[in-house]
mmCIF file as gemmi writes it, N, C-alpha and C atoms, coordinates in Angstrom:
data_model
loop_
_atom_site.group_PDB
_atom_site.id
_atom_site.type_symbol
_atom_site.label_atom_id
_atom_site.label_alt_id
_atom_site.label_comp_id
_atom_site.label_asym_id
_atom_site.label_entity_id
_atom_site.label_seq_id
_atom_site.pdbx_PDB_ins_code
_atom_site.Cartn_x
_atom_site.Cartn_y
_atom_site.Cartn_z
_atom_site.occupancy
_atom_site.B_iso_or_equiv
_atom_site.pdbx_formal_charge
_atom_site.auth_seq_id
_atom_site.auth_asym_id
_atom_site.pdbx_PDB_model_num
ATOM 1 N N . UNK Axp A 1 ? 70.39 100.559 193.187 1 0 ? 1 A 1
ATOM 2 C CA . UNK Axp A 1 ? 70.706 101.946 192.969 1 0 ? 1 A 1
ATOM 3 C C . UNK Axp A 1 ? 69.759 102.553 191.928 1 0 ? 1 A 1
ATOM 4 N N . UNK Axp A 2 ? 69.406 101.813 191.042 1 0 ? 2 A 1
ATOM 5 C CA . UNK Axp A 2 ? 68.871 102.171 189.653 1 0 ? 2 A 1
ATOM 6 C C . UNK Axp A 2 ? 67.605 101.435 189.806 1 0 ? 2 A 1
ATOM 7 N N . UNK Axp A 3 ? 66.748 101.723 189.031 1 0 ? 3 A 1
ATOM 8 C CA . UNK Axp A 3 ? 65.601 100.819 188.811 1 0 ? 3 A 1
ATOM 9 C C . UNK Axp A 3 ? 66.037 99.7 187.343 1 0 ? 3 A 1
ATOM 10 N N . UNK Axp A 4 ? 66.378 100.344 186.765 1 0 ? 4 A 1
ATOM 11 C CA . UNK Axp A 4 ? 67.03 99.632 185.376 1 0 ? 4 A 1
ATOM 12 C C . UNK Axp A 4 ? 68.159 99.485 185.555 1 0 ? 4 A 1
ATOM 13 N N . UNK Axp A 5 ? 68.079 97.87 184.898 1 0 ? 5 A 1
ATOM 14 C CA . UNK Axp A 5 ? 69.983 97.407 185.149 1 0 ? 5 A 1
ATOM 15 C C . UNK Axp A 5 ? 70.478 97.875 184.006 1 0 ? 5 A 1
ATOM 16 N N . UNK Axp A 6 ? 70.04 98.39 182.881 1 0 ? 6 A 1
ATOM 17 C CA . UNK Axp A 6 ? 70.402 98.78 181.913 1 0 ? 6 A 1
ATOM 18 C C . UNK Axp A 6 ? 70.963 99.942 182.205 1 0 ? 6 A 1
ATOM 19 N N . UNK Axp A 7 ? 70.572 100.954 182.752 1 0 ? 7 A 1
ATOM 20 C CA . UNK Axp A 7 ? 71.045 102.047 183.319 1 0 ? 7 A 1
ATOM 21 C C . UNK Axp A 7 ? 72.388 101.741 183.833 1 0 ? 7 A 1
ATOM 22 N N . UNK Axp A 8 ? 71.924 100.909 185.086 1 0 ? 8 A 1
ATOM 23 C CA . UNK Axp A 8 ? 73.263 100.896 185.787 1 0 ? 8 A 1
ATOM 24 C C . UNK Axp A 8 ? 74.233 100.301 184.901 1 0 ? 8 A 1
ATOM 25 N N . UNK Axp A 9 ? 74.456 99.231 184.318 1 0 ? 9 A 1
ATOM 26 C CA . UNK Axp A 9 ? 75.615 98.699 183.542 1 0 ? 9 A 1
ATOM 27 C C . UNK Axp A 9 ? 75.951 100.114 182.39 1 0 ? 9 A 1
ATOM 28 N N . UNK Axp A 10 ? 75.187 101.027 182.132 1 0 ? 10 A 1
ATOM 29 C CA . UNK Axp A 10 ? 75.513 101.649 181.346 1 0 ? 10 A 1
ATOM 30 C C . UNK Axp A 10 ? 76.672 103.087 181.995 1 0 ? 10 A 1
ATOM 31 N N . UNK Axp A 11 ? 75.786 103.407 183.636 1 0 ? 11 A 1
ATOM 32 C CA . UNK Axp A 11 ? 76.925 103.911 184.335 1 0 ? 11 A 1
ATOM 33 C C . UNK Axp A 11 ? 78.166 103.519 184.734 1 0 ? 11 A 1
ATOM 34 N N . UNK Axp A 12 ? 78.065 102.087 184.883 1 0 ? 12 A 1
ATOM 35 C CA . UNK Axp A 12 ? 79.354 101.757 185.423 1 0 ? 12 A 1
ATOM 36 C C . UNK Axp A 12 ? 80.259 101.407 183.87 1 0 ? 12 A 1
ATOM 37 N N . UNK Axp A 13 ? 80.076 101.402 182.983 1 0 ? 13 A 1
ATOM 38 C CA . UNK Axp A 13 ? 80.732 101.076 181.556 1 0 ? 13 A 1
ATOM 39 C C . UNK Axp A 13 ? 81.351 102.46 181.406 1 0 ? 13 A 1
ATOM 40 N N . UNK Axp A 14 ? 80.684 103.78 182.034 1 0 ? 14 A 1
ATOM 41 C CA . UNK Axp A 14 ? 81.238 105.144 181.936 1 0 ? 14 A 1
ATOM 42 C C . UNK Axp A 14 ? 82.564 105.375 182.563 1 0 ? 14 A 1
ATOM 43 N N . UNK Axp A 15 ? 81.713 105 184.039 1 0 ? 15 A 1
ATOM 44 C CA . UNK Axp A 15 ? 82.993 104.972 184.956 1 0 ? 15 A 1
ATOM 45 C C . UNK Axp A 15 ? 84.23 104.282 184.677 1 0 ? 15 A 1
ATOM 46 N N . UNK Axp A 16 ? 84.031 102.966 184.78 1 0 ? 16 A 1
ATOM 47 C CA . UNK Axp A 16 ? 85.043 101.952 184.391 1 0 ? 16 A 1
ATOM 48 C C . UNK Axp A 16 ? 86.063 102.607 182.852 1 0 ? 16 A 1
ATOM 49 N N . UNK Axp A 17 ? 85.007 103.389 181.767 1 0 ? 17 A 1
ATOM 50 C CA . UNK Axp A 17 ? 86.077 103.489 180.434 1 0 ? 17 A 1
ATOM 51 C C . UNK Axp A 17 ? 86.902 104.779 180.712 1 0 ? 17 A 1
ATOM 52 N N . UNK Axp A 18 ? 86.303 105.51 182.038 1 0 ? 18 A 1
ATOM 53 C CA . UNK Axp A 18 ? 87.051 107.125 182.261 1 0 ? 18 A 1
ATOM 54 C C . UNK Axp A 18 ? 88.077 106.195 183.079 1 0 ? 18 A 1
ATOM 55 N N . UNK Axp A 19 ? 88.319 105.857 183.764 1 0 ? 19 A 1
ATOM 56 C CA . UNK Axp A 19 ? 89.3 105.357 184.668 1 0 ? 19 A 1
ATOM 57 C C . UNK Axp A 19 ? 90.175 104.717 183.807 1 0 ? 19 A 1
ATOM 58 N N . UNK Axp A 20 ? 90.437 103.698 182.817 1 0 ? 20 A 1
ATOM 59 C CA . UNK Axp A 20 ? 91.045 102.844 182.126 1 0 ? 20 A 1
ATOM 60 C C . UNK Axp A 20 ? 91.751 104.206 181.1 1 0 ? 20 A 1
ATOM 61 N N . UNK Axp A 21 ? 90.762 104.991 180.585 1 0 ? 21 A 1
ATOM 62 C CA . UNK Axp A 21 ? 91.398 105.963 180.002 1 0 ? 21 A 1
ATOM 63 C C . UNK Axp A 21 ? 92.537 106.945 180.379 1 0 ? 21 A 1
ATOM 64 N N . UNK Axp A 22 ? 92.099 107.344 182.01 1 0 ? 22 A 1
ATOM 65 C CA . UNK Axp A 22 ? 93.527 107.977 182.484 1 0 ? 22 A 1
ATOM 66 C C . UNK Axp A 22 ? 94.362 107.229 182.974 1 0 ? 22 A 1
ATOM 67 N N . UNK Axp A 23 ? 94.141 105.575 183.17 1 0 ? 23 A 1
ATOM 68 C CA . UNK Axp A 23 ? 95.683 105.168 183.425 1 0 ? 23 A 1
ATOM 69 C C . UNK Axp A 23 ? 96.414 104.787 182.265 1 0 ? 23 A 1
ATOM 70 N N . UNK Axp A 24 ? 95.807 104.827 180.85 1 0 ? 24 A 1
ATOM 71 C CA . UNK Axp A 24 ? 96.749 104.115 179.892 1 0 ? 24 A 1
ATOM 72 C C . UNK Axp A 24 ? 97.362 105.761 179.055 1 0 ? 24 A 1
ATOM 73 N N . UNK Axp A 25 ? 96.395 107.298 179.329 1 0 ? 25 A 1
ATOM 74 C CA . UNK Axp A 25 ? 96.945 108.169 178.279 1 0 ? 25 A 1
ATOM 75 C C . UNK Axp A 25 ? 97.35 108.83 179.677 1 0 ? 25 A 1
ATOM 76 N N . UNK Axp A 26 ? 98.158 110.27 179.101 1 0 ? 26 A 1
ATOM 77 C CA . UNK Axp A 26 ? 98.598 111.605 179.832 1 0 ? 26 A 1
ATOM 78 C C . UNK Axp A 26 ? 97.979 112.636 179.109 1 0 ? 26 A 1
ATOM 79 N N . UNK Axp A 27 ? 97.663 112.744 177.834 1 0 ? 27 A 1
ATOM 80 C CA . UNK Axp A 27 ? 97.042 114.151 176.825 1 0 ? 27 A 1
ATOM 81 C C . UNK Axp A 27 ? 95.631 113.677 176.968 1 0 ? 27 A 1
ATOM 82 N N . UNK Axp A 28 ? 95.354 114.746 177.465 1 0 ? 28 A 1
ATOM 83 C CA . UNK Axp A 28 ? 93.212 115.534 177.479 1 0 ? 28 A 1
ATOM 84 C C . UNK Axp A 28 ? 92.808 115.537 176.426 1 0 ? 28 A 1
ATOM 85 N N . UNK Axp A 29 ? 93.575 114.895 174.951 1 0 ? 29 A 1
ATOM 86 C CA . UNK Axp A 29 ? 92.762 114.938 174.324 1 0 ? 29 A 1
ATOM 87 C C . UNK Axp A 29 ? 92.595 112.923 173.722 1 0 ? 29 A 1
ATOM 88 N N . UNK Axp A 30 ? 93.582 112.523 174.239 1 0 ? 30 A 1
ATOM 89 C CA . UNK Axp A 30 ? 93.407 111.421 173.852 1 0 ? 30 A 1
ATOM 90 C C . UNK Axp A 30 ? 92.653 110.299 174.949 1 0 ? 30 A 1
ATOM 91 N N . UNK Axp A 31 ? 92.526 110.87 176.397 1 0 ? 31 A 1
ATOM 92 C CA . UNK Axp A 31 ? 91.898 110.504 177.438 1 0 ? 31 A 1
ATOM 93 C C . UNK Axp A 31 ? 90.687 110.682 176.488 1 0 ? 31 A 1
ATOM 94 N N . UNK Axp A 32 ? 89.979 111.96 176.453 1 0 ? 32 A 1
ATOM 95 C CA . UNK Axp A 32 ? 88.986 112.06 176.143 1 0 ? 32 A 1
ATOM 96 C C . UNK Axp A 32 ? 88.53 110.658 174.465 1 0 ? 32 A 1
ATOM 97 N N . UNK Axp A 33 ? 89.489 110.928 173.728 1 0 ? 33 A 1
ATOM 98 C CA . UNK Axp A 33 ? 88.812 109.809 172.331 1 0 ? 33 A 1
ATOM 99 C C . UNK Axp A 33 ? 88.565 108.932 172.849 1 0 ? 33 A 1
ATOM 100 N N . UNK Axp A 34 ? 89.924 107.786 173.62 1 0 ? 34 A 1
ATOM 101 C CA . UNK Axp A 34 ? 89.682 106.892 174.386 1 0 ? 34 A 1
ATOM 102 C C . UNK Axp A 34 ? 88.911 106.125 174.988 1 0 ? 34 A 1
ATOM 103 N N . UNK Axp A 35 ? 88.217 107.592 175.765 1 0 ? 35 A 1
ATOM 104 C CA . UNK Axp A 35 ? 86.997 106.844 176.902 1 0 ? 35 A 1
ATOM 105 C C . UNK Axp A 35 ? 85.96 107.269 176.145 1 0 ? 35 A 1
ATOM 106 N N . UNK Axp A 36 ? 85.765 108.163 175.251 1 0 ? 36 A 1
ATOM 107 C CA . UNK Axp A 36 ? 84.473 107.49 174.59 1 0 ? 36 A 1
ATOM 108 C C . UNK Axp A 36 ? 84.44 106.441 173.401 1 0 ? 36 A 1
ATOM 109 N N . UNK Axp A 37 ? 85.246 105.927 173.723 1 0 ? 37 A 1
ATOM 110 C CA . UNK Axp A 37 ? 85.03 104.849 172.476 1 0 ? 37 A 1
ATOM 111 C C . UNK Axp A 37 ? 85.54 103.893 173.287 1 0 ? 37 A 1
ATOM 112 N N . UNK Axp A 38 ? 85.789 103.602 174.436 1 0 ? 38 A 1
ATOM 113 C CA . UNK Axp A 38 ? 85.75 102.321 175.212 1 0 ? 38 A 1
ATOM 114 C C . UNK Axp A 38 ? 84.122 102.469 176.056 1 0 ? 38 A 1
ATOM 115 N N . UNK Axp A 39 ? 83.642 103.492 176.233 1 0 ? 39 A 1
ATOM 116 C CA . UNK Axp A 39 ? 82.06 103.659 176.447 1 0 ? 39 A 1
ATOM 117 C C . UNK Axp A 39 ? 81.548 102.946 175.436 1 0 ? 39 A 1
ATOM 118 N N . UNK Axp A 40 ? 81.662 103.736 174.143 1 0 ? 40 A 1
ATOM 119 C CA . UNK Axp A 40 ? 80.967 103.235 172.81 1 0 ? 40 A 1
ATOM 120 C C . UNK Axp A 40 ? 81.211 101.667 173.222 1 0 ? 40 A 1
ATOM 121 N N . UNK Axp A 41 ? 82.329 100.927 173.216 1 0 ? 41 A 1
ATOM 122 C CA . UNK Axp A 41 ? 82.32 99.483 172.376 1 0 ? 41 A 1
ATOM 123 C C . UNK Axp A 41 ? 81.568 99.008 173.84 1 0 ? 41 A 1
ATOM 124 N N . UNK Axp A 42 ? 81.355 98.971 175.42 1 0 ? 42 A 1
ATOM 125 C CA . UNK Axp A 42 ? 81.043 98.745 176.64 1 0 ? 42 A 1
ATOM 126 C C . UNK Axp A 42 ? 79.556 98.643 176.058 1 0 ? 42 A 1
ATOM 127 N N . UNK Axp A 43 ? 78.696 100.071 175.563 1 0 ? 43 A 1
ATOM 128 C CA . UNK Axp A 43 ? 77.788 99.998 175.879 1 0 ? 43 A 1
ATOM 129 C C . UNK Axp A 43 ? 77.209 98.945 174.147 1 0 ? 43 A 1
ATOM 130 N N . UNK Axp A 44 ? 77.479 99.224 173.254 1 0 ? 44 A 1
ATOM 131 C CA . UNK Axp A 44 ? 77.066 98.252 172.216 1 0 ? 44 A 1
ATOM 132 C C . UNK Axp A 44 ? 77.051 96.565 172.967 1 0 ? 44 A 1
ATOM 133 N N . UNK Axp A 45 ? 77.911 95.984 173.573 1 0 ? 45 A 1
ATOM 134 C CA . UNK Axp A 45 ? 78.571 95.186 174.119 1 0 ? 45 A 1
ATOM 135 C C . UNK Axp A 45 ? 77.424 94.404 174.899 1 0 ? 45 A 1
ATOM 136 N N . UNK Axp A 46 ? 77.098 95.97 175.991 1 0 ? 46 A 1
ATOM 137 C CA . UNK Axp A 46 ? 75.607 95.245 176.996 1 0 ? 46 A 1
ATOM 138 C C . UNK Axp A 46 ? 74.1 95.296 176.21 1 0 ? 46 A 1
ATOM 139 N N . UNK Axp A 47 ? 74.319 95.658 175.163 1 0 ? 47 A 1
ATOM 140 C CA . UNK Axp A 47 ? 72.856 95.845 174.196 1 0 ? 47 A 1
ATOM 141 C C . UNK Axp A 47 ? 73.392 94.552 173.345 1 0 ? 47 A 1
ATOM 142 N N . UNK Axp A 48 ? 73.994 94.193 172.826 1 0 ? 48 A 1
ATOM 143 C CA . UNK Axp A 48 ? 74.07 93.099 172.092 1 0 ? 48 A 1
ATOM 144 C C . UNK Axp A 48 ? 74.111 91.795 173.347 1 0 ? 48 A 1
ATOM 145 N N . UNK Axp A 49 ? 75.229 91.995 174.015 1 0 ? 49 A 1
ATOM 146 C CA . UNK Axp A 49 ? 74.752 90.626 175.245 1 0 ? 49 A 1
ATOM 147 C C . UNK Axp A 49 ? 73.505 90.801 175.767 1 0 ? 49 A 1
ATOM 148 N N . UNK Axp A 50 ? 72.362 91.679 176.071 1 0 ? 50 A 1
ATOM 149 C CA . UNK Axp A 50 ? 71.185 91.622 176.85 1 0 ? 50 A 1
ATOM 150 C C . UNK Axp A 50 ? 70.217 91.02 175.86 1 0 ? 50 A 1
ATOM 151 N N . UNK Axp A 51 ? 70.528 91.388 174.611 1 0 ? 51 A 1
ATOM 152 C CA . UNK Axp A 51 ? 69.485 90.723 173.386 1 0 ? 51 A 1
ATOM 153 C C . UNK Axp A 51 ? 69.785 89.538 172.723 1 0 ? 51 A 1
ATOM 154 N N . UNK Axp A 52 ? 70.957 88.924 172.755 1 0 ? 52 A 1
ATOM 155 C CA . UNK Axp A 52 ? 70.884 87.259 173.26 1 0 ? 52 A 1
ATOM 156 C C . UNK Axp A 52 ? 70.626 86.793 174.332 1 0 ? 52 A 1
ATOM 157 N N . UNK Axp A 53 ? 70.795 87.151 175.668 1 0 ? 53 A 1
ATOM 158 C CA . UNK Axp A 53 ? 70.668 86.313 176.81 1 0 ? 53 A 1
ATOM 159 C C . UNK Axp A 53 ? 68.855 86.49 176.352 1 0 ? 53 A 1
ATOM 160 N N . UNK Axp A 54 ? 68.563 87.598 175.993 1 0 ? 54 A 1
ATOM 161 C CA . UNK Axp A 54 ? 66.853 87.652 175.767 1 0 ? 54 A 1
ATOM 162 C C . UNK Axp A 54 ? 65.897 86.477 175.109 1 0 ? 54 A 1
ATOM 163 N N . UNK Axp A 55 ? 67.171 86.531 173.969 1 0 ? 55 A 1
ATOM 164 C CA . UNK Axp A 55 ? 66.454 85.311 173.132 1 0 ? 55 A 1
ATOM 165 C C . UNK Axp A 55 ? 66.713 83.686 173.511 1 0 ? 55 A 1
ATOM 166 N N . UNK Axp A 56 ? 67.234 83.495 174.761 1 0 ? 56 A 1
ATOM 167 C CA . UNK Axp A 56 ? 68.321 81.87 174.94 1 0 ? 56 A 1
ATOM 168 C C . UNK Axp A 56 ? 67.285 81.634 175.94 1 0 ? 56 A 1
């Protein structure tokens, strides 16, 4: 889909934290904190796992 898997794991970490976000809240505003900070910890997550598997 992507040329960079970085990309893609970074789209699907979007998708995946918006979805998880509206099944656990009901308020638009806590959906919203939610999924960006299950983005946030997703995407730190694939930058820290891609830069060990780098170095192993």
């Amino acid at each position: 889909m992507f040329k960079s898997h970085l990309i893609s794991m970074l789209v699907f970490s979007g998708i995946v934290s918006t979805i998880i976000a509206f099944i656990r809240h009901d308020d638009k505003a806590k959906i919203k904190k939610e999924g960006i900070k299950l983005f946030l910890y997703m995407s730190i997550g694939i930058i820290a796992g891609s830069w060990i598997i780098n170095f192993l």
